[in-house]
Short mmCIF file of C-alpha atoms in Angstrom, two decimals:
data_model
loop_
_atom_site.label_atom_id
_atom_site.label_comp_id
_atom_site.label_asym_id
_atom_site.label_seq_id
_atom_site.Cartn_x
_atom_site.Cartn_y
_atom_site.Cartn_z
CA MET Q 13 -3.80 -50.62 55.18
CA ASP Q 14 -2.34 -51.38 58.63
CA THR Q 15 0.94 -52.43 56.94
CA PHE Q 16 0.94 -49.15 55.03
CA TYR Q 17 0.59 -47.08 58.20
CA SER Q 18 3.23 -49.11 60.05
CA ILE Q 19 5.80 -48.53 57.30
CA ILE Q 20 5.03 -44.80 57.08
CA ARG Q 21 5.33 -44.24 60.81
CA ALA Q 22 8.64 -46.12 61.06
CA LEU Q 23 10.41 -44.02 58.41
CA PRO Q 24 12.91 -41.49 59.78
CA ILE Q 25 12.00 -38.90 57.14
CA ALA Q 26 9.00 -36.65 57.80
CA ILE Q 27 6.13 -37.84 55.60
CA LEU Q 28 2.53 -36.77 55.10
CA VAL Q 29 -0.14 -38.89 53.37
CA LEU Q 30 -2.54 -36.60 51.47
CA ASP Q 31 -5.88 -37.36 49.85
CA GLY Q 32 -6.85 -36.09 46.40
CA ASP Q 33 -7.95 -32.72 47.82
CA GLY Q 34 -4.63 -32.07 49.54
CA ARG Q 35 -5.94 -32.85 53.02
CA ILE Q 36 -3.71 -34.65 55.51
CA PHE Q 37 -4.79 -38.27 55.87
CA CYS Q 38 -1.84 -39.40 58.01
CA ALA Q 39 1.35 -37.82 59.47
CA ASN Q 40 4.28 -39.90 60.71
CA ASP Q 41 6.23 -39.33 63.92
CA ALA Q 42 9.10 -37.57 62.12
CA PHE Q 43 6.76 -34.94 60.69
CA VAL Q 44 5.03 -34.43 64.05
CA ALA Q 45 8.47 -33.81 65.58
CA LEU Q 46 9.48 -31.44 62.76
CA SER Q 47 6.26 -29.36 62.75
CA GLY Q 48 5.45 -29.44 66.44
CA TYR Q 49 1.73 -30.07 65.65
CA PRO Q 50 -0.09 -32.90 67.44
CA ARG Q 51 -1.15 -35.69 65.05
CA ASP Q 52 -4.88 -35.27 65.77
CA GLU Q 53 -4.63 -31.55 64.92
CA LEU Q 54 -2.98 -32.34 61.60
CA THR Q 55 -5.38 -35.09 60.52
CA GLY Q 56 -8.05 -33.72 58.18
CA SER Q 57 -6.46 -30.27 57.83
CA SER Q 58 -5.16 -28.89 54.55
CA LEU Q 59 -1.47 -28.81 53.72
CA ASP Q 60 -2.11 -25.29 52.36
CA ALA Q 61 -2.66 -24.06 55.94
CA LEU Q 62 1.00 -24.80 56.81
CA ILE Q 63 2.45 -22.69 53.95
CA PRO Q 64 3.23 -18.97 54.56
CA GLU Q 65 1.75 -16.39 52.20
CA ASP Q 66 5.07 -15.57 50.51
CA LYS Q 67 5.52 -19.27 49.59
CA ALA Q 68 1.91 -19.83 48.49
CA GLU Q 69 2.57 -19.32 44.77
CA ALA Q 70 5.33 -21.96 44.69
CA HIS Q 71 3.12 -24.30 46.67
CA ARG Q 72 0.18 -23.84 44.27
CA SER Q 73 2.45 -24.60 41.34
CA LEU Q 74 3.63 -27.77 43.08
CA CYS Q 75 0.07 -28.89 43.91
CA GLY Q 76 -1.11 -28.09 40.37
CA GLY Q 77 1.43 -30.53 39.05
CA TYR Q 78 0.17 -33.60 40.82
CA ARG Q 79 -3.51 -32.64 40.69
CA SER Q 80 -3.37 -32.24 36.91
CA ALA Q 81 -2.29 -35.87 36.48
CA PRO Q 82 -4.77 -37.84 38.62
CA SER Q 83 -4.29 -41.05 36.65
CA ALA Q 84 -0.51 -41.30 37.17
CA HIS Q 85 0.55 -44.07 39.53
CA ARG Q 86 4.06 -42.78 40.17
CA MET Q 87 5.31 -39.26 39.79
CA GLY Q 88 7.80 -36.97 41.39
CA TYR Q 89 7.62 -33.24 41.85
CA GLY Q 90 9.79 -31.21 44.17
CA ALA Q 91 9.98 -27.65 45.40
CA GLU Q 92 11.75 -25.71 48.11
CA ILE Q 93 9.06 -24.12 50.23
CA GLY Q 94 8.84 -22.62 53.68
CA MET Q 95 6.54 -24.35 56.22
CA ARG Q 96 5.07 -22.74 59.35
CA ALA Q 97 5.71 -24.83 62.48
CA LYS Q 98 3.46 -24.92 65.54
CA SER Q 99 5.75 -22.38 67.25
CA GLY Q 100 5.20 -19.91 64.40
CA ARG Q 101 8.73 -20.28 63.02
CA VAL Q 102 8.97 -20.74 59.24
CA VAL Q 103 11.06 -23.80 58.54
CA PRO Q 104 12.66 -24.07 55.08
CA VAL Q 105 11.71 -27.45 53.71
CA LEU Q 106 11.92 -29.45 50.52
CA ILE Q 107 8.62 -31.11 49.59
CA ASN Q 108 8.64 -34.06 47.21
CA LEU Q 109 5.37 -35.64 46.07
CA SER Q 110 4.64 -39.16 44.85
CA ALA Q 111 1.25 -40.72 43.99
CA VAL Q 112 0.39 -44.14 45.46
CA ARG Q 113 -2.73 -46.23 44.73
CA MET Q 114 -4.00 -48.42 47.57
CA SER Q 115 -7.31 -50.33 47.77
CA LYS Q 116 -8.55 -48.52 44.65
CA ARG Q 117 -7.89 -45.19 46.33
CA ARG Q 118 -5.24 -42.65 45.28
CA PHE Q 119 -3.01 -41.10 47.93
CA VAL Q 120 -0.15 -38.63 47.60
CA LEU Q 121 2.99 -39.08 49.71
CA ALA Q 122 4.61 -35.76 50.66
CA GLY Q 123 8.21 -36.18 51.84
CA ILE Q 124 9.28 -33.20 53.95
CA SER Q 125 13.03 -32.52 54.33
CA ASP Q 126 14.26 -29.88 56.78
CA LEU Q 127 16.65 -27.62 54.85
CA SER Q 128 17.77 -25.56 57.83
CA GLU Q 129 21.10 -27.27 57.95
CA LEU Q 130 21.39 -27.89 54.20
CA ARG Q 131 21.40 -24.29 52.95
CA GLU Q 132 25.16 -24.36 52.36
CA SER Q 133 25.05 -26.84 49.56
CA GLN Q 134 22.70 -27.44 46.66
CA THR Q 135 24.33 -30.82 46.34
CA SER Q 136 23.16 -31.74 49.83
CA ARG Q 137 19.62 -30.84 48.89
CA ASP Q 138 19.81 -32.93 45.74
CA ASN Q 139 21.18 -35.87 47.67
CA ALA Q 140 18.41 -35.55 50.24
CA ALA Q 141 15.80 -35.42 47.47
CA ALA Q 142 17.33 -38.44 45.77
CA GLU Q 143 17.36 -40.32 49.06
CA LEU Q 144 13.69 -39.51 49.61
CA ARG Q 145 12.79 -40.66 46.12
CA ASP Q 146 14.67 -43.91 46.67
CA LEU Q 147 12.84 -44.42 49.94
CA ASN Q 148 9.51 -43.64 48.25
CA ARG Q 149 10.20 -46.20 45.53
CA GLU Q 150 11.15 -48.81 48.12
CA LEU Q 151 8.02 -48.00 50.11
CA GLU Q 152 5.81 -48.33 47.04
CA ALA Q 153 7.31 -51.70 46.15
CA ARG Q 154 6.80 -53.07 49.64
CA ILE Q 155 3.23 -51.73 49.82
CA GLU Q 156 2.35 -53.17 46.41
CA GLU Q 157 3.86 -56.53 47.28
CA ARG Q 158 2.13 -56.90 50.63
CA GLY Q 159 -1.07 -55.06 49.91
CA ARG Q 160 -2.26 -56.52 46.63
CA SER Q 161 -4.07 -59.52 48.05
CA LEU Q 162 -5.27 -57.56 51.08
CA ALA Q 163 -6.68 -54.85 48.82
CA GLU Q 164 -8.73 -57.32 46.81
CA ALA Q 165 -10.15 -58.94 49.93
CA HIS Q 166 -10.78 -55.53 51.46
CA ASP Q 167 -12.68 -54.36 48.38
CA ARG Q 168 -14.94 -57.40 48.45
CA ILE Q 169 -15.71 -56.92 52.14
CA MET Q 170 -16.42 -53.22 51.68
CA ASP Q 171 -18.76 -53.89 48.76
CA GLN Q 172 -20.73 -56.31 50.90
CA ARG Q 173 -20.83 -53.89 53.80
CA ARG Q 174 -21.99 -51.06 51.57
CA LEU Q 175 -24.77 -53.20 50.14
CA GLN Q 176 -25.87 -54.28 53.60
CA LYS Q 177 -25.76 -50.70 54.84
CA ASP Q 178 -27.84 -49.51 51.87
CA LEU Q 179 -30.46 -52.15 52.56
CA GLU Q 180 -30.52 -51.38 56.27
CA THR Q 181 -30.89 -47.66 55.57
CA ALA Q 182 -33.67 -48.24 53.05
CA GLY Q 183 -35.47 -50.51 55.49
CA GLN Q 184 -35.24 -47.90 58.24
CA ILE Q 185 -36.59 -45.22 55.92
CA GLN Q 186 -39.49 -47.43 54.88
CA ALA Q 187 -40.31 -48.34 58.48
CA SER Q 188 -40.38 -44.67 59.46
CA LEU Q 189 -42.83 -43.87 56.65
CA LEU Q 190 -45.57 -46.17 57.86
CA PRO Q 191 -47.83 -44.71 60.57
CA LYS Q 192 -47.70 -46.48 63.92
CA ALA Q 193 -51.48 -46.25 64.19
CA PHE Q 194 -54.40 -44.75 62.32
CA PRO Q 195 -56.06 -41.59 63.68
CA GLU Q 196 -59.06 -41.97 65.97
CA VAL Q 197 -62.05 -41.30 63.73
CA ALA Q 198 -65.54 -41.53 65.17
CA ASN Q 199 -67.66 -44.32 63.69
CA PHE Q 200 -64.86 -45.81 61.55
CA ASP Q 201 -62.23 -48.54 61.92
CA PHE Q 202 -58.99 -48.88 59.95
CA ALA Q 203 -56.44 -51.63 59.36
CA ALA Q 204 -53.39 -51.97 57.13
CA ARG Q 205 -50.90 -54.61 56.00
CA ALA Q 206 -47.58 -54.13 54.19
CA LEU Q 207 -45.49 -57.03 52.83
CA PRO Q 208 -42.22 -56.14 51.05
CA SER Q 209 -41.26 -58.49 48.23
CA ARG Q 210 -37.55 -58.09 49.06
CA PHE Q 211 -35.55 -56.26 51.72
CA VAL Q 212 -37.37 -52.95 51.35
CA SER Q 213 -40.71 -51.91 49.95
CA GLY Q 214 -41.60 -49.42 47.24
CA ASP Q 215 -45.12 -49.16 48.72
CA PHE Q 216 -46.22 -46.93 51.58
CA TYR Q 217 -49.43 -45.59 53.08
CA ASP Q 218 -50.41 -42.73 55.40
CA SER Q 219 -53.44 -41.34 57.19
CA ARG Q 220 -53.93 -37.98 58.91
CA LEU Q 221 -56.73 -35.91 60.39
CA ALA Q 222 -57.48 -32.54 58.82
CA CYS Q 223 -58.49 -29.47 60.79
CA ASP Q 224 -62.07 -29.73 59.48
CA GLY Q 225 -62.49 -33.17 61.09
CA SER Q 226 -62.11 -35.16 57.89
CA CYS Q 227 -59.58 -37.95 57.59
CA SER Q 228 -57.16 -38.23 54.67
CA ILE Q 229 -55.89 -41.66 53.57
CA MET Q 230 -53.19 -42.29 50.98
CA LEU Q 231 -51.53 -45.36 49.44
CA ALA Q 232 -48.63 -45.08 46.98
CA ASP Q 233 -46.38 -47.42 44.99
CA ILE Q 234 -42.95 -46.15 43.84
CA SER Q 235 -41.69 -47.81 40.66
CA GLY Q 236 -38.50 -49.78 41.23
CA LYS Q 237 -36.98 -51.08 44.45
CA GLY Q 238 -34.09 -50.42 46.80
CA LEU Q 239 -32.71 -47.30 48.41
CA ALA Q 240 -33.73 -44.97 45.57
CA ALA Q 241 -37.38 -46.05 45.87
CA ALA Q 242 -37.24 -45.56 49.63
CA LEU Q 243 -35.86 -42.04 49.23
CA PHE Q 244 -38.56 -41.12 46.70
CA ALA Q 245 -41.15 -42.55 49.11
CA SER Q 246 -39.79 -40.36 51.90
CA SER Q 247 -40.01 -37.29 49.67
CA ALA Q 248 -43.53 -38.14 48.50
CA ARG Q 249 -44.74 -38.59 52.07
CA SER Q 250 -43.31 -35.23 53.10
CA LEU Q 251 -44.91 -33.49 50.12
CA TYR Q 252 -48.22 -35.25 50.85
CA GLY Q 253 -48.22 -33.73 54.34
CA ARG Q 254 -47.52 -30.27 52.94
CA ALA Q 255 -50.22 -30.58 50.28
CA LEU Q 256 -52.69 -31.78 52.89
CA ARG Q 257 -52.10 -28.64 54.94
CA GLU Q 258 -52.85 -26.50 51.90
CA THR Q 259 -55.88 -28.39 50.57
CA GLY Q 260 -57.88 -31.40 51.70
CA ALA Q 261 -59.23 -32.20 48.24
CA PRO Q 262 -57.73 -35.54 47.10
CA GLY Q 263 -57.44 -34.51 43.46
CA ASP Q 264 -55.64 -31.27 44.36
CA ILE Q 265 -53.26 -33.19 46.64
CA LEU Q 266 -52.20 -35.53 43.83
CA ARG Q 267 -51.78 -32.67 41.35
CA GLN Q 268 -49.61 -30.76 43.84
CA ILE Q 269 -47.38 -33.79 44.47
CA ASP Q 270 -46.98 -34.29 40.72
CA LEU Q 271 -46.02 -30.63 40.33
CA ASP Q 272 -43.37 -30.94 43.07
CA MET Q 273 -41.90 -34.30 42.01
CA TYR Q 274 -42.27 -34.37 38.23
CA ALA Q 275 -38.76 -33.10 37.42
CA ASP Q 276 -36.96 -35.47 39.81
CA LEU Q 277 -39.04 -38.49 38.81
CA SER Q 278 -38.52 -37.80 35.10
CA LEU Q 279 -34.77 -37.47 35.60
CA ALA Q 280 -34.66 -40.80 37.47
CA ASP Q 281 -37.02 -42.46 34.94
CA ARG Q 282 -39.47 -43.39 37.70
CA PHE Q 283 -43.14 -42.77 38.50
CA ILE Q 284 -45.56 -43.13 41.41
CA THR Q 285 -49.04 -44.63 41.42
CA MET Q 286 -51.02 -43.04 44.22
CA ILE Q 287 -54.54 -43.09 45.62
CA ALA Q 288 -55.69 -40.26 47.90
CA ALA Q 289 -59.01 -40.33 49.74
CA ARG Q 290 -60.88 -37.99 52.10
CA LEU Q 291 -63.31 -39.52 54.60
CA GLU Q 292 -66.10 -37.35 56.04
CA PRO Q 293 -66.98 -39.13 59.33
CA GLU Q 294 -70.34 -37.46 60.02
CA ARG Q 295 -71.80 -37.95 56.56
CA GLY Q 296 -69.96 -41.23 56.03
CA SER Q 297 -68.76 -40.32 52.55
CA ILE Q 298 -65.36 -41.01 51.04
CA GLU Q 299 -63.96 -38.96 48.16
CA ILE Q 300 -61.36 -40.84 46.11
CA ALA Q 301 -58.75 -39.60 43.61
CA ASN Q 302 -56.72 -42.20 41.72
CA ALA Q 303 -53.42 -41.47 39.93
CA GLY Q 304 -52.74 -44.75 38.15
CA GLY Q 305 -53.40 -46.98 41.16
CA CYS Q 306 -55.47 -50.14 41.39
CA GLY Q 307 -59.24 -49.86 41.57
CA VAL Q 308 -60.73 -49.22 45.01
CA ILE Q 309 -63.10 -51.94 46.29
CA ILE Q 310 -66.35 -50.92 48.02
CA LEU Q 311 -67.69 -53.48 50.53
CA ASP Q 312 -71.26 -54.09 51.68
CA GLY Q 313 -71.22 -55.92 54.98
CA ALA Q 314 -74.97 -56.51 55.13
CA ALA Q 315 -75.14 -58.06 51.66
CA ARG Q 316 -71.63 -59.59 51.91
CA SER Q 317 -70.81 -58.21 48.50
CA SER Q 318 -68.04 -56.17 46.90
CA ARG Q 319 -67.68 -54.02 43.82
CA MET Q 320 -64.76 -52.35 42.09
CA LEU Q 321 -64.41 -48.63 41.42
CA ALA Q 322 -62.52 -48.21 38.19
CA GLY Q 323 -58.99 -46.87 38.46
CA GLY Q 324 -58.37 -43.57 36.74
CA GLY Q 325 -55.77 -40.99 35.88
CA LEU Q 326 -52.09 -41.23 35.00
CA PRO Q 327 -49.31 -42.01 37.49
CA ILE Q 328 -47.42 -39.13 39.05
CA GLY Q 329 -44.21 -38.30 37.22
CA LEU Q 330 -45.28 -39.15 33.66
CA PHE Q 331 -46.80 -35.82 32.63
CA PRO Q 332 -46.87 -32.39 34.24
CA ASP Q 333 -50.27 -31.32 35.62
CA PRO Q 334 -52.16 -34.57 34.85
CA ALA Q 335 -55.97 -34.69 34.72
CA ILE Q 336 -57.18 -36.48 37.88
CA GLU Q 337 -60.86 -37.22 38.43
CA THR Q 338 -62.49 -37.90 41.80
CA GLU Q 339 -65.43 -40.06 42.85
CA THR Q 340 -67.46 -39.85 46.06
CA VAL Q 341 -69.07 -42.90 47.67
CA ASP Q 342 -71.32 -42.93 50.75
CA LEU Q 343 -70.39 -45.60 53.31
CA ARG Q 344 -73.34 -46.57 55.49
CA PRO Q 345 -72.72 -48.56 58.69
CA GLY Q 346 -71.48 -52.03 57.76
CA ALA Q 347 -70.00 -50.82 54.47
CA GLY Q 348 -66.32 -50.26 53.82
CA ALA Q 349 -63.55 -49.65 51.34
CA LEU Q 350 -60.37 -51.51 50.43
CA ILE Q 351 -57.36 -49.69 48.94
CA TYR Q 352 -54.50 -51.89 47.76
CA SER Q 353 -51.37 -52.07 45.60
CA ASP Q 354 -50.85 -54.38 42.63
CA GLY Q 355 -48.64 -56.69 44.68
CA ILE Q 356 -51.90 -58.23 45.94
CA THR Q 357 -53.39 -59.05 42.54
CA ASP Q 358 -49.99 -59.88 40.99
CA ALA Q 359 -49.22 -62.58 43.57
CA GLU Q 360 -48.52 -65.86 41.75
CA ASN Q 361 -49.04 -69.51 42.63
CA PRO Q 362 -46.54 -72.26 41.62
CA PRO Q 363 -48.17 -72.81 38.18
CA GLY Q 364 -47.70 -69.08 37.48
CA GLU Q 365 -51.33 -67.93 37.77
CA PHE Q 366 -52.07 -64.46 39.17
CA PHE Q 367 -54.31 -63.95 42.19
CA GLY Q 368 -56.14 -61.33 40.14
CA GLU Q 369 -59.07 -59.01 40.75
CA GLY Q 370 -61.68 -61.77 40.63
CA ARG Q 371 -60.22 -63.70 43.57
CA LEU Q 372 -59.66 -60.44 45.45
CA LEU Q 373 -63.31 -59.38 45.03
CA GLU Q 374 -64.44 -62.83 46.16
CA ALA Q 375 -62.23 -62.77 49.26
CA ALA Q 376 -63.35 -59.21 50.07
CA ALA Q 377 -67.04 -60.13 49.78
CA LEU Q 378 -66.61 -63.11 52.13
CA ALA Q 379 -64.94 -60.89 54.74
CA ALA Q 380 -67.12 -57.79 54.23
CA HIS Q 381 -69.28 -58.42 57.32
CA GLY Q 382 -66.25 -58.27 59.67
CA GLY Q 383 -64.30 -55.33 61.03
CA ALA Q 384 -61.39 -53.65 59.29
CA GLU Q 385 -58.83 -55.95 60.94
CA ASP Q 386 -60.87 -59.01 59.94
CA ILE Q 387 -61.01 -57.83 56.33
CA ALA Q 388 -57.27 -57.12 56.11
CA ALA Q 389 -56.37 -60.45 57.74
CA ALA Q 390 -58.76 -62.40 55.50
CA ILE Q 391 -57.38 -60.83 52.30
CA LEU Q 392 -53.78 -61.64 53.22
CA ALA Q 393 -54.74 -65.15 54.30
CA ALA Q 394 -56.37 -65.74 50.90
CA VAL Q 395 -53.25 -64.44 49.12
CA GLU Q 396 -50.94 -66.60 51.26
CA LYS Q 397 -53.02 -69.72 50.62
CA PHE Q 398 -53.04 -69.02 46.89
CA ARG Q 399 -49.25 -68.50 46.71
CA GLU Q 400 -48.44 -71.85 48.34
CA GLY Q 401 -45.11 -70.49 49.53
CA ARG Q 402 -44.06 -68.81 46.29
CA PRO Q 403 -42.31 -65.45 46.95
CA LEU Q 404 -44.10 -62.21 46.15
CA SER Q 405 -43.11 -60.70 42.82
CA ASP Q 406 -43.98 -57.19 44.03
CA ASP Q 407 -44.64 -55.36 47.28
CA ALA Q 408 -48.15 -56.01 48.63
CA THR Q 409 -49.91 -53.32 50.65
CA LEU Q 410 -53.55 -52.74 51.59
CA VAL Q 411 -55.65 -50.41 53.74
CA ALA Q 412 -59.13 -51.49 54.94
CA ILE Q 413 -61.79 -49.00 56.08
CA LYS Q 414 -65.00 -50.07 57.82
CA ALA Q 415 -67.96 -47.90 58.85
CA ARG Q 416 -69.41 -48.61 62.30
CA PRO Q 417 -72.96 -47.76 63.48
CA ARG Q 418 -73.38 -44.02 64.02
CA ARG Q 419 -75.55 -42.05 66.39
CA PHE Q 420 -76.73 -38.42 66.33
CA LEU Q 421 -78.56 -36.55 69.11
CA PHE Q 422 -80.54 -33.35 68.51
CA ASP Q 423 -82.46 -31.21 71.01
CA PHE Q 424 -84.50 -28.31 69.64
CA ALA Q 425 -87.76 -26.39 69.89
CA THR Q 426 -90.59 -26.79 67.38
CA SER Q 427 -90.14 -23.40 65.78
CA LEU Q 428 -91.18 -23.01 62.17
CA ASP Q 429 -87.50 -22.88 61.18
CA SER Q 430 -86.67 -26.07 63.09
CA VAL Q 431 -89.67 -27.96 61.75
CA ASP Q 432 -88.47 -27.06 58.26
CA ALA Q 433 -84.68 -27.50 58.69
CA MET Q 434 -84.36 -30.51 61.02
CA PRO Q 435 -85.81 -33.16 58.64
CA ALA Q 436 -83.34 -32.07 55.96
CA ARG Q 437 -80.45 -32.29 58.41
CA VAL Q 438 -81.41 -35.79 59.52
CA ALA Q 439 -81.96 -36.89 55.92
CA SER Q 440 -78.47 -35.65 55.06
CA ALA Q 441 -77.01 -37.79 57.85
CA CYS Q 442 -78.87 -40.77 56.37
CA ALA Q 443 -77.81 -40.10 52.77
CA CYS Q 444 -75.33 -42.99 52.95
CA TYR Q 445 -78.29 -45.38 52.61
CA GLY Q 446 -79.27 -43.88 49.28
CA ASP Q 447 -81.70 -41.28 47.99
CA ALA Q 448 -84.82 -43.37 48.62
CA VAL Q 449 -84.08 -43.90 52.32
CA ALA Q 450 -83.10 -40.26 52.83
CA ARG Q 451 -86.25 -39.07 51.05
CA ASP Q 452 -88.54 -41.34 53.12
CA ILE Q 453 -86.97 -40.23 56.39
CA HIS Q 454 -87.27 -36.58 55.40
CA LEU Q 455 -90.95 -37.02 54.59
CA ALA Q 456 -91.82 -39.02 57.72
CA LEU Q 457 -89.98 -36.68 60.08
CA SER Q 458 -91.49 -33.59 58.43
CA GLU Q 459 -94.98 -34.96 58.96
CA ALA Q 460 -94.26 -35.96 62.56
CA LEU Q 461 -92.79 -32.58 63.55
CA ALA Q 462 -95.59 -30.67 61.81
CA ASN Q 463 -98.18 -32.71 63.73
CA ILE Q 464 -96.33 -32.27 67.04
CA ARG Q 465 -96.15 -28.49 66.60
CA GLU Q 466 -99.73 -28.07 65.41
CA HIS Q 467 -101.57 -30.59 67.60
CA GLY Q 468 -99.18 -31.41 70.45
CA TYR Q 469 -98.09 -27.85 71.20
CA ASN Q 470 -101.06 -25.98 69.74
CA SER Q 471 -98.95 -24.36 67.01
CA ASP Q 472 -96.50 -23.10 69.59
CA GLU Q 473 -92.85 -23.97 70.35
CA GLY Q 474 -92.14 -27.02 72.49
CA SER Q 475 -89.13 -29.20 73.16
CA VAL Q 476 -88.22 -32.18 70.99
CA SER Q 477 -85.34 -34.65 71.33
CA LEU Q 478 -84.14 -36.80 68.44
CA ASP Q 479 -81.97 -39.90 68.81
CA ILE Q 480 -80.86 -41.02 65.31
CA ARG Q 481 -79.18 -44.43 65.11
CA LEU Q 482 -77.62 -45.54 61.85
CA GLU Q 483 -77.23 -49.33 61.92
CA THR Q 484 -76.21 -51.95 59.40
CA ARG Q 485 -79.82 -53.03 58.86
CA GLY Q 486 -81.22 -49.49 58.60
CA VAL Q 487 -82.10 -46.25 60.44
CA GLU Q 488 -83.81 -46.07 63.83
CA ILE Q 489 -85.24 -42.75 65.06
CA PHE Q 490 -86.44 -42.17 68.63
CA LEU Q 491 -88.37 -38.90 68.98
CA ARG Q 492 -89.45 -37.62 72.40
CA GLU Q 493 -91.78 -34.66 73.06
CA ARG Q 494 -94.10 -33.50 75.83
CA GLY Q 495 -97.03 -32.24 73.81
CA ARG Q 496 -100.67 -33.33 73.95
CA THR Q 497 -101.06 -37.08 73.50
CA PHE Q 498 -103.24 -38.89 70.97
CA ASP Q 499 -104.24 -42.41 70.06
CA PRO Q 500 -102.83 -43.39 66.64
CA ALA Q 501 -105.34 -46.25 66.39
CA ALA Q 502 -108.18 -43.77 66.64
CA VAL Q 503 -106.97 -41.79 63.65
CA PRO Q 504 -108.59 -43.25 60.52
CA PRO Q 505 -106.67 -43.41 57.26
CA PRO Q 506 -107.57 -40.64 54.85
CA ALA Q 507 -110.36 -41.31 52.38
CA LEU Q 508 -109.47 -41.30 48.71
CA GLY Q 509 -109.41 -37.69 47.49
CA GLN Q 510 -109.83 -36.32 51.04
CA ALA Q 511 -107.43 -35.38 53.86
CA SER Q 512 -108.91 -35.61 57.36
CA GLU Q 513 -107.00 -33.68 60.02
CA GLY Q 514 -103.99 -35.68 61.25
CA GLY Q 515 -104.86 -38.72 59.22
CA PHE Q 516 -102.82 -38.03 56.11
CA GLY Q 517 -99.63 -37.30 58.06
CA LEU Q 518 -99.78 -40.62 59.95
CA TYR Q 519 -100.64 -42.36 56.68
CA LEU Q 520 -97.49 -41.00 55.03
CA ILE Q 521 -95.36 -42.04 58.04
CA ARG Q 522 -96.70 -45.59 57.97
CA GLN Q 523 -96.22 -45.85 54.22
CA THR Q 524 -92.62 -44.60 54.19
CA MET Q 525 -91.37 -46.38 57.31
CA ASP Q 526 -90.92 -50.12 57.74
CA HIS Q 527 -91.95 -49.74 61.37
CA PHE Q 528 -93.68 -46.95 63.30
CA SER Q 529 -94.99 -46.85 66.87
CA TYR Q 530 -96.18 -44.21 69.30
CA GLU Q 531 -96.01 -44.54 73.10
CA PRO Q 532 -97.83 -41.67 74.89
CA GLY Q 533 -97.32 -40.28 78.35
CA GLY Q 534 -94.06 -41.83 79.49
CA ALA Q 535 -91.73 -40.43 82.15
CA ASP Q 536 -89.75 -38.68 79.44
CA GLY Q 537 -92.79 -37.65 77.44
CA ASN Q 538 -94.33 -39.14 74.33
CA LEU Q 539 -92.10 -41.51 72.36
CA TRP Q 540 -92.23 -41.84 68.57
CA ILE Q 541 -90.22 -44.73 67.08
CA PHE Q 542 -89.41 -44.92 63.37
CA PHE Q 543 -87.43 -47.58 61.51
CA ARG Q 544 -86.49 -47.50 57.84
CA SER Q 545 -84.71 -50.55 56.45
CA ALA Q 546 -81.60 -50.11 54.32
CA ALA Q 547 -82.93 -52.70 51.89
CA VAL Q 548 -84.27 -51.63 48.51
CA ARG Q 549 -88.06 -51.99 48.45
CA HIS Q 550 -90.95 -51.24 46.16
CA GLU Q 551 -92.67 -47.89 46.54
CA ARG Q 552 -95.82 -47.95 48.64
CA ILE Q 553 -97.15 -44.53 47.69
#
C-alpha cells in the first residue's frame, strides 16, 4: 500500500482515490493544487460535495456507471463536469474513472483534468483523456506487479490481527461481566471461581442486593464460544439487571429474560442455561429457579453431607414462555449451596472419564464444614487433581454460598399480644432447622412467656429481652426478665391427668428442649437459658 500511495502522489495529473461509496480515500499533490482544498479536508469527504448543482445529473450518471459494475477490475468512464474549487470558482474538468483492486479491496481512481485551457479543441480533450488512460494502465500494471506478494502477506497479517483483536475484545467483555466482589449479606459468605476452557468463557455469574434486603444470585452458560457468546452474555447480564428491578422472583426473572432474548437466540441457533436464586438473609431460605442448568447442591456442614436438587426447566431460547418451577430450601447456620456449570462435571482425566456428579457430591461433602472460599477451593482442587493436566473441554464456573451463625435481639413488654406473637416470630427465624425444631421452640417460649407474665409480673406487662443465637449445632435462647423469682427445683412435675400451677409449663419446656436452666436474681434480672439441638431426635411427649 505504501508503494501505491507513493506512485499516486508522484503523478503530475490530479488524481483522487475513491472507495466504493464515492468517498475520497486519498488525493495527490496535483489535485490539492488544482482544487485548493487541504488534503486532510478532502480525506473522507464525498466527491459529490465538489460538484455544482447544475452538473449533478451528469455526475450521477458517471457514478452510476462504475457503481453498477462492482466486479469489474478495469473500466473507463469519462465525463466533462464542473468542479467547485476551494475559492468557490467552478473549474471545468474531465473526470475519468478506473477500478483498481488492491489487498482484496476495490478502489476507484478518478483522474481529474483541468479543461480551462483546453476548451478550444475537442481533440485536446481526447488526447488528455487518452493520456490519462495510458497513465492509469501503466499505474495498474506497476501496482499489480509490486503489490501482489505484499497483498498476500498483508492479508495473512490482518487475519491474524483480527482474530487476536476478537479474542481480546471477547476476553474484556467477559472480564467486565464478572462481579469484582459479592454484596455484603449479613450471616452469609460467598465465593466464586471461573475457569475458561479457551481464550474466553461462555459462562458468567452475578449477584446483586434487592431493595427488600434479599440477595439475588445467577449463574449462566451460553452455548458456543468466542465473541458471539461473550456478546450474548453481556446482553443476558443487562437484561438480568432489568428483570431484577422489576421482580425479585427467580422464576419470573428467567421467564422475562427468555421473552427478551428468544428471537435473537433462535436466529443465532443458540441457547442459555441459567440458574437464578433469591436468598432471604433473615430467614435463611434460598429460592431457586433452574432453566436447564445443572442441579444445585445443598451442603450440610454439621453432618458433612451433600445432596443434589434436581435440575428443571428448559434452557432459555428454545421455546417462548417456558414453564419454570422454583424450589425453596432453608439454610441453617453451617449449611450452604453450590451452583455450578457443566464444565465441572464434564472435566475429563487422561483415560477419558468424566469427573461426574458422584465425585462432585463427594468433594462437596468433604468440604461442607468449611467456609465458602474453602468449599470453592476444595472443589477446584479435586477437579484439577482428577484432570491430571488434561485441558478443560468446557468452561467451568461455580458459586458457593455458606450460612454463618445468626443472632436476633428482641426487647418487648409481656402484653397479651406479645406473649402470643413473639414465640411465632422466633420460631419463624428458626424454621431453617426444620418443622420439629421450630415447633419445639414455639412451644417452650410460649410456656415461658405465659409463666413470666402470669407469675413473674402478676398478669401485668413487664420487660423481656430475648437473645436468639442460631448456631451450627442448634438454637440457643437467652431470656432476661425482672419479674418475681422462683425455684425450678421446687416445682414438681405434673401428676398424670392433673396440671398443678406452673408445673406443666416447666415440664413442657424440659421435654422440648435439650437443655434448660434458670438463674434468678442476677444484675440484669432473671436469666432463662434454652438450647434445642439441630439433630433429629425422638419425640419425648
